[in-house]
Coordinates of C-alpha atoms and ligand atoms in Angstrom, one line a residue:
X195 CA 0.0 0.0 0.0
X196 CA 1.2 3.5 -0.8
X197 CA 2.4 5.9 1.8
X198 CA 1.5 9.6 1.5
X199 CA 3.4 12.8 2.1
X200 CA 1.1 15.9 2.3
X201 CA 2.8 19.2 1.8
X202 CA 1.0 22.4 2.9
X203 CA 2.2 26.0 2.7
X204 CA 2.1 28.7 5.3
X205 CA 2.5 32.5 5.6
X206 CA 2.6 33.5 1.9
X207 CA 2.4 31.8 -1.4
X208 CA 5.2 31.6 -4.1
X209 CA 7.9 30.5 -1.6
X210 CA 8.8 27.5 -3.6
X211 CA 6.5 24.8 -2.3
X212 CA 6.4 23.1 -5.7
X213 CA 10.2 23.0 -5.9
X214 CA 10.3 21.6 -2.4
X215 CA 7.8 18.9 -3.4
X216 CA 9.8 18.1 -6.5
X217 CA 12.9 18.0 -4.4
X218 CA 11.5 15.5 -1.9
X219 CA 10.6 13.4 -4.9
X220 CA 14.1 13.6 -6.2
X221 CA 15.6 12.7 -2.8
X222 CA 13.3 9.6 -2.4
X223 CA 13.9 8.5 -6.0
X224 CA 17.7 8.7 -5.4
X225 CA 17.1 6.1 -2.6
X226 CA 15.4 3.8 -5.1
X227 CA 11.9 4.6 -3.7
X228 CA 9.2 4.9 -6.4
X229 CA 7.2 8.1 -6.2
X230 CA 4.3 9.8 -7.8
X231 CA 3.1 13.4 -7.3
X232 CA -0.2 15.3 -7.3
X233 CA -1.0 18.9 -7.0
X234 CA -4.3 20.1 -5.5
X235 CA -5.5 23.4 -6.7
X236 CA -8.2 25.0 -4.6
X237 CA -9.7 27.3 -7.4
X238 CA -13.0 26.5 -9.0
X239 CA -11.8 26.3 -12.6
X240 CA -11.8 22.8 -13.8
X241 CA -8.2 23.3 -15.0
X242 CA -6.0 26.3 -15.6
X243 CA -6.5 26.1 -19.4
X244 CA -9.0 28.9 -19.4
X245 CA -7.0 31.2 -17.2
X246 CA -4.8 34.1 -18.4
X247 CA -1.1 33.5 -17.9
X248 CA -1.2 36.7 -15.8
X249 CA -3.5 34.9 -13.3
X250 CA -1.7 31.6 -13.3
X251 CA 1.6 31.5 -15.1
X252 CA 2.3 28.8 -17.6
X253 CA -0.2 26.1 -18.3
X254 CA 1.8 22.8 -18.3
X255 CA 0.5 20.2 -20.7
X256 CA 1.0 16.5 -19.9
X257 CA 1.5 13.8 -22.5
X258 CA -2.1 12.7 -22.1
X259 CA -3.3 16.2 -22.9
X260 CA -4.2 17.6 -19.5
X261 CA -3.8 21.4 -19.0
X262 CA -2.2 21.6 -15.6
X263 CA -0.5 23.7 -13.0
X264 CA 3.1 24.7 -13.8
X265 CA 4.3 22.9 -10.7
X266 CA 3.8 19.6 -12.7
X267 CA 6.5 20.8 -15.0
X268 CA 8.9 21.1 -12.0
X269 CA 7.8 17.6 -10.8
X270 CA 8.5 16.2 -14.3
X271 CA 11.9 17.9 -14.6
X272 CA 13.1 17.0 -11.1
X273 CA 11.8 13.5 -10.8
X274 CA 12.1 12.7 -14.5
X275 CA 8.7 11.1 -14.9
X276 CA 5.9 11.8 -17.3
X277 CA 2.8 12.6 -15.3
X278 CA -0.8 12.3 -16.3
X279 CA -4.1 14.2 -15.8
X280 CA -4.5 12.5 -12.5
X281 CA -1.6 14.5 -11.1
X282 CA -3.6 17.8 -11.0
X283 CA -6.8 18.0 -9.1
X284 CA -8.8 21.2 -8.7
X285 CA -11.8 22.1 -6.7
X286 CA -13.6 22.6 -10.0
X287 CA -13.1 19.0 -10.9
X288 CA -14.1 17.8 -7.5
X289 CA -17.3 19.8 -7.3
X290 CA -18.2 18.9 -10.9
X291 CA -17.8 15.2 -10.2
X292 CA -19.8 15.4 -6.9
X293 CA -22.6 17.3 -8.6
X294 CA -22.7 14.9 -11.6
X295 CA -23.1 12.0 -9.2
X296 CA -25.9 13.8 -7.3
X297 CA -27.7 14.4 -10.6
X298 CA -27.3 10.8 -11.6
X299 CA -28.9 9.9 -8.3
X300 CA -25.9 8.2 -6.7
X301 CA -26.8 9.8 -3.4
X302 CA -30.5 9.5 -3.6
X303 CA -32.1 10.5 -0.3
X304 CA -29.0 12.2 1.0
X305 CA -27.9 15.8 1.6
X306 CA -24.7 16.4 -0.2
X307 CA -22.1 18.1 2.0
X308 CA -18.5 19.1 2.0
X309 CA -17.9 16.5 4.6
X310 CA -18.2 13.6 3.7
X311 CA -19.1 13.9 0.0
X312 CA -16.5 16.4 -1.2
X313 CA -13.8 15.1 1.0
X314 CA -14.5 11.5 -0.1
X315 CA -14.2 12.6 -3.7
X316 CA -10.9 14.2 -3.0
X317 CA -9.5 11.2 -1.2
X318 CA -10.6 9.0 -4.1
X319 CA -8.3 11.0 -6.3
X320 CA -5.4 10.3 -3.9
X321 CA -6.1 6.6 -3.9
X322 CA -6.6 6.5 -7.7
X323 CA -3.2 7.9 -8.3
X324 CA -1.6 5.6 -5.8
X325 CA -3.2 2.6 -7.4
X326 CA -2.5 3.6 -11.0
X327 CA 1.1 4.6 -10.4
X328 CA 1.9 1.8 -8.0
X329 CA 4.3 4.2 -6.4
X330 CA 5.6 3.4 -2.9
X331 CA 5.2 7.1 -1.9
X332 CA 2.6 9.6 -3.3
X333 CA 3.6 13.2 -2.6
X334 CA 0.6 15.5 -2.6
X335 CA 0.9 19.3 -2.6
X336 CA -2.0 21.4 -1.4
X337 CA -1.9 24.6 -3.4
X338 CA -2.4 28.0 -1.8
X339 CA -1.7 28.7 1.9
X340 CA -3.2 27.3 5.1
X341 CA -6.2 29.5 6.0
X342 CA -7.5 30.1 2.5
X343 CA -11.2 29.6 2.4
X344 CA -11.3 27.5 -0.7
X345 CA -8.5 25.2 0.6
X346 CA -10.4 23.9 3.6
X347 CA -12.0 20.8 2.0
X348 CA -8.5 19.7 0.8
X349 CA -7.0 20.2 4.3
X350 CA -9.9 18.3 5.8
X351 CA -9.4 15.5 3.3
X352 CA -5.7 15.2 4.1
X353 CA -6.5 15.2 7.8
X354 CA -8.9 12.3 7.3
X355 CA -6.2 10.3 5.5
X356 CA -4.3 9.8 8.7
X357 CA -7.2 7.7 10.1
X358 CA -8.0 6.1 6.7
X359 CA -4.6 4.7 5.9
X360 CA -3.0 4.7 9.3
X361 CA -0.8 7.0 11.2
X362 CA 2.5 5.4 10.0
X363 CA 1.6 5.8 6.4
X364 CA 1.0 9.5 6.4
X365 CA 3.5 12.4 6.8
X366 CA 2.6 16.1 7.0
X367 CA 5.2 18.6 5.8
X368 CA 4.6 22.3 6.2
X369 CA 6.6 24.8 4.1
X370 CA 6.7 28.2 5.6
X371 CA 8.4 31.6 5.3
X372 CA 10.5 33.3 7.9
X373 CA 10.3 37.0 7.1
X374 CA 13.4 39.2 7.8
X375 CA 13.0 42.5 9.6
X376 CA 15.6 45.0 8.5
X377 CA 15.1 47.3 11.4
X378 CA 16.0 44.7 14.0
X379 CA 18.0 42.5 11.6
X380 CA 16.3 39.3 12.6
X381 CA 14.2 36.5 11.2
X382 CA 10.7 36.2 12.7
X383 CA 9.1 32.9 13.6
X384 CA 5.7 34.3 14.7
X385 CA 4.0 33.9 11.3
X386 CA 5.1 30.3 11.2
X387 CA 3.7 29.7 14.6
X388 CA 0.4 31.2 13.5
X389 CA 0.2 29.1 10.4
X390 CA 1.0 25.9 12.3
X391 CA -1.7 26.9 14.8
X392 CA -4.1 27.2 12.0
X393 CA -3.2 23.7 10.8
X394 CA -3.6 22.3 14.3
X395 CA -7.0 24.0 14.6
X396 CA -8.2 21.7 11.8
X397 CA -6.5 18.7 13.3
X398 CA -3.2 18.5 11.5
X399 CA 0.1 18.5 13.4
X400 CA 3.0 18.9 11.0
X401 CA 5.8 16.3 11.3
X402 CA 8.3 18.4 9.4
X403 CA 8.6 22.1 8.9
X404 CA 10.7 23.5 6.1
X405 CA 11.6 27.1 6.7
X406 CA 12.2 29.2 3.6
X407 CA 14.3 32.3 4.1
X408 CA 16.4 34.8 2.2
X409 CA 18.8 34.8 5.1
X410 CA 20.8 32.1 7.1
X411 CA 18.7 30.5 9.8
X412 CA 20.4 30.2 13.2
X413 CA 20.2 27.3 15.6
X414 CA 18.3 29.5 18.0
X415 CA 15.5 30.0 15.4
X416 CA 15.3 26.3 14.8
X417 CA 15.0 25.6 18.5
X418 CA 12.3 28.2 18.8
X419 CA 10.2 26.7 16.0
X420 CA 10.7 23.3 17.3
X421 CA 9.5 24.3 20.8
X422 CA 6.5 26.5 19.7
X423 CA 5.3 24.2 16.9
X424 CA 6.0 21.0 18.7
X425 CA 8.1 19.5 16.0
X426 CA 11.3 17.5 16.5
X427 CA 14.4 19.7 16.4
X428 CA 15.9 17.8 13.4
X429 CA 12.5 18.1 11.6
X430 CA 12.8 21.8 11.4
X431 CA 14.7 22.1 8.1
X432 CA 16.1 25.4 6.9
X433 CA 15.9 26.2 3.2
X434 CA 17.6 29.4 2.3
X435 CA 17.1 31.0 -1.1
X436 CA 19.6 29.6 -3.6
X437 CA 20.8 30.7 -7.0
X438 CA 19.5 27.6 -8.9
X439 CA 16.4 25.7 -8.1
X440 CA 18.2 22.5 -8.9
X441 CA 20.3 22.9 -5.7
X442 CA 17.2 22.5 -3.4
X443 CA 17.3 18.6 -3.3
X444 CA 21.0 18.8 -2.3
X445 CA 20.3 21.3 0.5
X446 CA 17.4 19.4 1.9
X447 CA 19.4 16.1 1.8
X448 CA 22.3 17.8 3.6
X449 CA 19.8 18.7 6.4
X450 CA 18.8 15.1 6.7
X451 CA 15.4 15.3 5.1
X452 CA 15.7 12.0 3.2
X453 CA 16.6 10.0 6.3
X454 CA 13.9 11.7 8.3
X455 CA 11.2 10.8 5.7
X456 CA 12.5 7.2 5.4
X457 CA 12.4 6.8 9.2
X458 CA 9.1 8.4 9.8
X459 CA 7.4 6.4 7.1
X460 CA 9.4 3.2 7.8
X461 CA 10.4 3.0 4.1
X462 CA 12.8 0.4 2.7
X463 CA 15.5 2.6 1.1
X464 CA 18.9 2.3 -0.5
X465 CA 21.6 4.8 0.4
X466 CA 21.1 8.2 -1.3
X467 CA 22.8 8.7 -4.6
X468 CA 22.6 12.3 -5.6
X469 CA 25.9 12.4 -7.4
X470 CA 24.3 13.3 -10.8
X471 CA 22.5 16.2 -9.2
X472 CA 25.7 17.3 -7.5
X473 CA 27.4 17.3 -10.8
X474 CA 24.5 19.2 -12.5
X475 CA 24.6 21.8 -9.8
X476 CA 28.4 22.2 -9.9
X477 CA 28.2 22.8 -13.6
X478 CA 25.3 25.2 -13.3
X479 CA 27.1 27.2 -10.7
X480 CA 30.4 27.3 -12.6
X481 CA 31.0 30.5 -14.5
X482 CA 30.3 30.0 -18.2
X483 CA 30.3 32.1 -21.3
X484 CA 27.0 33.7 -22.0
X485 CA 24.7 33.3 -25.0
X486 CA 22.4 36.3 -25.6
X487 CA 18.9 35.1 -26.2
X488 CA 15.8 37.3 -26.7
X489 CA 12.5 35.9 -25.8
X490 CA 9.8 38.0 -27.6
X491 CA 6.4 37.4 -26.2
X492 CA 3.2 38.9 -24.9
X493 CA 3.3 38.0 -21.2
X494 CA 7.0 38.8 -20.5
X495 CA 6.2 40.9 -17.4
X496 CA 5.4 37.6 -15.7
X497 CA 8.3 35.3 -16.1
X498 CA 6.3 32.3 -14.8
X499 CA 4.2 32.5 -18.0
X500 CA 7.2 30.9 -19.8
X501 CA 8.5 28.7 -17.0
X502 CA 9.3 25.6 -19.1
X503 CA 10.7 27.6 -22.0
X504 CA 13.2 29.3 -19.7
X505 CA 14.2 26.0 -18.1
X506 CA 14.6 24.4 -21.5
X507 CA 16.9 27.2 -22.5
X508 CA 19.0 26.7 -19.4
X509 CA 19.2 22.9 -20.0
X510 CA 20.3 23.5 -23.6
X511 CA 22.9 26.1 -22.6
X512 CA 24.4 23.8 -20.0
X513 CA 24.8 21.1 -22.6
X514 CA 27.1 23.5 -24.6
X515 CA 28.8 24.6 -21.4
X516 CA 27.2 28.1 -21.8
X517 CA 24.9 30.2 -19.7
X518 CA 21.9 32.2 -21.0
X519 CA 21.7 35.9 -20.8
X520 CA 17.9 36.0 -21.4
X521 CA 16.3 39.3 -22.4
X522 CA 12.6 39.4 -22.0
X523 CA 11.2 41.5 -24.8
X524 CA 7.5 42.6 -24.9
X525 CA 6.3 42.1 -28.5
X526 CA 4.4 45.4 -28.2
X527 CA 7.7 47.1 -27.5
X528 CA 9.0 45.7 -30.8
X529 CA 6.0 47.2 -32.5
X530 CA 6.7 50.6 -30.9
X531 CA 10.5 50.8 -30.9
X532 CA 11.5 48.6 -33.8
X533 CA 13.3 45.3 -33.8
X534 CA 16.8 46.6 -34.2
X535 CA 16.6 48.7 -31.1
X536 CA 15.6 45.7 -29.0
X537 CA 17.1 42.7 -30.7
X538 CA 20.5 44.1 -31.8
X539 CA 22.5 42.0 -29.4
X540 CA 20.5 38.8 -29.6
X541 CA 22.4 35.7 -30.8
X542 CA 19.2 33.8 -30.9
X543 CA 15.5 34.7 -30.8
X544 CA 12.7 32.7 -29.4
X545 CA 9.0 33.4 -29.9
X546 CA 6.9 31.2 -27.5
X547 CA 3.3 30.2 -27.4
X548 CA 0.4 32.6 -26.8
X549 CA -3.2 33.5 -27.7
X550 CA -4.9 36.6 -29.0
X551 CA -3.9 39.5 -31.3
X552 CA -2.1 41.8 -28.8
X553 CA 1.5 42.1 -29.8
X554 CA 1.3 39.9 -32.9
X555 CA 2.6 42.5 -35.3
X556 CA 5.7 42.9 -33.0
X557 CA 6.3 39.2 -33.2
X558 CA 6.0 39.3 -37.0
X559 CA 8.5 42.1 -37.1
X560 CA 10.7 39.9 -34.9
X561 CA 10.5 37.0 -37.3
X562 CA 11.3 39.3 -40.2
X563 CA 14.3 40.6 -38.3
X564 CA 15.5 37.0 -37.6
X565 CA 15.1 36.0 -41.3
X566 CA 16.7 39.1 -42.8
X567 CA 19.7 39.1 -40.4
X568 CA 20.2 35.4 -40.3
X569 CA 19.6 35.2 -36.5
X570 CA 18.8 31.7 -35.2
X571 CA 15.0 31.6 -34.5
X572 CA 13.0 29.0 -32.6
X573 CA 9.2 29.4 -32.9
X574 CA 6.9 27.5 -30.5
X575 CA 3.3 27.1 -31.6
X576 CA 2.3 30.7 -31.9
X577 CA 5.9 31.4 -32.7
X578 CA 5.5 29.1 -35.7
X579 CA 2.3 30.8 -36.8
X580 CA 4.2 34.1 -36.6
X581 CA 7.1 32.7 -38.7
X582 CA 4.6 31.4 -41.4
X583 CA 2.7 34.7 -41.5
X584 CA 5.9 36.7 -41.9
X585 CA 7.3 34.4 -44.6
X586 CA 4.0 34.5 -46.5
X587 CA 4.0 38.3 -46.4
X588 CA 7.5 38.3 -47.9
X589 CA 6.9 35.5 -50.4
X590 CA 3.6 36.6 -51.6
X591 CA 4.6 40.3 -51.6
X592 CA 1.6 41.4 -49.6
X593 CA 1.0 42.7 -46.1
X594 CA -2.3 40.8 -45.8
X595 CA -1.3 37.2 -45.0
X596 CA -2.4 36.4 -41.5
X597 CA -3.9 33.8 -39.2
X598 CA -7.6 33.7 -39.0
X599 CA -7.1 34.0 -35.2
X600 CA -6.1 37.6 -35.8
X601 CA -7.9 38.5 -39.0
X602 CA -10.9 36.4 -39.9
X603 CA -11.3 38.0 -43.3
X604 CA -7.7 37.9 -44.6
X605 CA -7.5 36.9 -48.3
X606 CA -4.4 34.8 -47.3
X607 CA -5.3 32.7 -44.3
X608 CA -2.0 31.0 -44.0
X609 CA -2.8 29.8 -40.5
X610 CA -6.4 28.6 -40.0
X611 CA -8.6 26.7 -37.6
X612 CA -8.0 23.0 -37.5
X613 CA -11.0 21.3 -39.2
X614 CA -12.0 19.5 -36.0
X615 CA -12.0 22.9 -34.2
X616 CA -14.5 24.6 -36.5
X617 CA -17.6 23.6 -34.7
X618 CA -16.3 23.7 -31.1
X619 CA -18.1 26.1 -28.9
X620 CA -16.8 25.3 -25.4
X621 CA -13.5 26.8 -24.6
X622 CA -12.3 24.6 -21.8
X623 CA -10.2 21.5 -22.6
X624 CA -11.2 21.5 -26.2
X625 CA -7.9 22.4 -28.0
X626 CA -5.8 19.8 -29.8
X627 CA -4.0 18.7 -26.6
X628 CA -1.2 16.4 -25.6
X629 CA 1.0 14.0 -27.5
X630 CA 0.7 13.5 -31.3
X631 CA 3.2 11.8 -33.6
X632 CA 5.4 13.8 -36.0
X633 CA 7.4 12.3 -38.9
X634 CA 10.6 14.2 -39.6
X635 CA 11.9 14.8 -43.1
X636 CA 15.5 13.5 -43.6
X637 CA 18.1 16.1 -44.3
X638 CA 16.2 18.9 -42.4
X639 CA 17.5 20.8 -39.3
X640 CA 14.7 19.2 -37.3
X641 CA 15.6 15.6 -38.3
X642 CA 19.2 16.2 -37.6
X643 CA 18.4 17.6 -34.2
X644 CA 16.2 14.7 -33.2
X645 CA 18.4 12.0 -34.8
X646 CA 15.3 9.9 -35.3
X647 CA 12.4 9.9 -37.8
X648 CA 9.3 9.6 -35.6
X649 CA 8.8 11.7 -32.5
X650 CA 5.9 12.4 -30.2
X651 CA 5.4 15.9 -28.9
X652 CA 2.9 17.8 -26.7
X653 CA 0.4 20.1 -28.3
X654 CA -2.0 22.9 -27.2
X655 CA -3.5 24.8 -30.1
X656 CA -6.6 25.4 -32.3
X657 CA -4.9 26.8 -35.4
X658 CA -2.6 25.2 -37.9
X659 CA -0.7 25.7 -41.1
X660 CA -3.2 26.0 -44.0
X661 CA -2.2 23.4 -46.6
X662 CA -3.6 25.5 -49.4
X663 CA -0.4 27.6 -49.1
X664 CA 2.1 24.7 -48.9
X665 CA 3.1 24.8 -52.6
X666 CA 3.6 28.6 -52.8
X667 CA 5.5 29.0 -49.6
X668 CA 7.5 25.8 -50.4
X669 CA 8.6 27.2 -53.7
X670 CA 9.8 30.4 -51.9
X671 CA 12.0 28.3 -49.5
X672 CA 9.9 27.0 -46.7
X673 CA 10.7 23.4 -45.8
X674 CA 8.0 21.3 -44.1
X675 CA 10.4 19.3 -42.0
X676 CA 7.9 17.6 -39.7
X677 CA 4.5 16.3 -40.7
X678 CA 1.8 14.2 -39.0
X679 CA 2.2 10.6 -40.2
X680 CA -0.8 11.0 -42.6
X681 CA 1.0 14.0 -44.1
X682 CA -2.0 16.3 -43.4
X683 CA -0.6 18.6 -40.7
X684 CA 2.6 20.7 -40.7
X685 CA 4.2 20.0 -37.4
X686 CA 7.6 21.6 -38.0
X687 CA 8.7 24.1 -40.7
X688 CA 12.0 25.8 -41.4
X689 CA 13.7 28.0 -43.9
X690 CA 16.0 26.7 -46.6
X691 CA 18.1 29.8 -47.0
X692 CA 18.7 30.6 -43.3
X693 CA 21.3 29.2 -40.8
X694 CA 18.6 28.0 -38.4
X695 CA 15.0 29.3 -38.5
X696 CA 12.9 26.4 -37.2
X697 CA 9.4 26.4 -35.8
X698 CA 7.2 23.7 -34.4
X699 CA 3.4 23.5 -33.9
X700 CA 4.0 21.7 -30.6
X701 CA 5.6 22.6 -27.3
X702 CA 9.1 21.0 -27.0
X703 CA 9.8 22.9 -23.8
X704 CA 7.6 20.5 -21.8
X705 CA 9.9 17.6 -22.7
X706 CA 13.2 19.2 -21.7
X707 CA 15.0 17.9 -18.6
X708 CA 18.1 19.0 -16.9
X709 CA 20.8 16.7 -18.3
X710 CA 18.6 15.9 -21.3
X711 CA 18.0 19.1 -23.1
X712 CA 15.3 19.0 -25.8
X713 CA 17.0 18.4 -29.2
X714 CA 15.4 21.5 -30.8
X715 CA 16.5 23.8 -27.9
X716 CA 19.9 22.1 -27.9
X717 CA 20.6 22.8 -31.6
X718 CA 19.1 26.3 -31.3
X719 CA 21.6 27.2 -28.6
X720 CA 24.3 25.2 -30.4
X721 CA 24.1 27.5 -33.4
X722 CA 23.2 30.7 -31.5
X723 CA 26.3 30.5 -29.4
X724 CA 28.6 31.0 -32.4
X725 CA 26.7 34.0 -33.8
X726 CA 28.5 37.3 -33.3
X727 CA 26.3 40.3 -32.6
X728 CA 26.9 43.9 -31.7
X729 CA 28.8 44.3 -28.5
X730 CA 29.8 40.6 -28.4
X731 CA 33.5 39.8 -28.3
X732 CA 34.9 36.6 -29.8
X733 CA 36.7 34.7 -27.0
X734 CA 40.4 35.4 -27.2
X735 CA 42.5 32.3 -27.9
X736 CA 44.7 31.7 -24.8
X737 CA 47.7 30.1 -26.4
X738 CA 50.8 29.5 -24.3
X739 CA 52.9 31.3 -27.0
X740 CA 51.2 34.6 -26.2
Ligands
LIG2 N1 -3.2 30.8 -30.4 C1 -2.7 29.7 -31.2 C2 -3.6 28.5 -31.4 O1 -4.6 28.4 -30.7 C3 -1.3 29.2 -30.6 C4 -1.5 28.5 -29.4 C5 -0.2 28.3 -28.6 O2 0.8 29.0 -28.9 N2 -0.2 27.4 -27.7 O3 -3.5 27.7 -32.3

């Protein structure tokens, strides 16, 4: 039977609870313990797919096509697993399921209540994942912070689990923030005490408290938290802010977290082997030459909107022993100030996914700049649409080619709705989602990057390349280097007379892992690193004869 680790958060959100959960998974996996992970999101949306990136950050797409919380991306990257829809549960899903059962008559005669109906439905999701994954340990993160109104049913459900599956099979971890007061130059524990009190009020006594802080945590502070929160001294684990998220498993392990979990849950474990992580972190922290990459998008004020893209760039750079100097460029600023002003020093340009017309012309200008100046370009989904529109405007000698997403009456609809999307009315969960096969064309940049002919990649879109324009754009130099196996959908396209301008209809960023960069990102950085731009200095040869 699976054992459960429930992770809650206190004081404030955005303190790295997801990374902590991913790191606990990494530590357990390094001891040969099998793990699965689940994120509980208390909001009433069924999934984050209908939310603006400004509300939620990136929507992470699983192989089976679920639109999920970005924390799942961190779980996948850290634990190196491919998760499924079952790993993200929202209040919206829970309430929809309970109400559907009520309408069906499953509870005839009963009054439907949060306890037990909603909490039972939540617990079913825990058990379903445990059963399906056959993992020895299921780690479950409760989104939000303790005390949030909408999080209460989840907390009640995790409380009940202690009785349901037995005390020895459940562990509660609380991740909290110790704020620093500049005036007195000290870290404060009171907010942690309050949030632990809030947990206790609903019947949960944390077994482990992980203390996030921007400053070193003294022994005195640990003693105080141990005393006031009634947690073993060694179970108060400091987690200071670090320069790379990939260091977190090492820090937690150093503080004895792995052994603590193994002991508390009586797990059978091998000795820890985090040598690969150690190596990864050593490389990440070593000074490396920079590659200037410009990310031109619509939601650049919120970096979390492109979480996986940024990580994939870092993974790729590390492969080439380089670091990324990432410039976030608002596509509207390109419209206003011109591409040269903003992209002059970029050795590579990436245009990621997005929805809606705002900033589109700036992205098109960006693609034009990359094409004319032979700057490596990687387009992801919307970034591919933009590249196709720009190339069509050039090849057809008209300013009118467009996607019907932005101009429904364009005479050149080079990007158009997928046929199966034409009659869809509901917006939630109805895009072309998840893994689809893509056949690569030998001799192309894409085929050479992947080194194989058939690949599966994750999708999230409604619009696609309009085949009507394949011959004309093909004659002008566009290469259709990846197609669906029936040849009907353009999955990857690139330009023949350009060093590396490659775009894909899918989202390769979701498949990149530290240590295994995605092939398209790897080759994009591989070529970008050797491009010389304004202000860049070629490295001086250090020969002994000098
Ligand atoms: N808006 C485009 C579409 O729906 C692109 C989507 C994306 O970039 N994920 O097809």
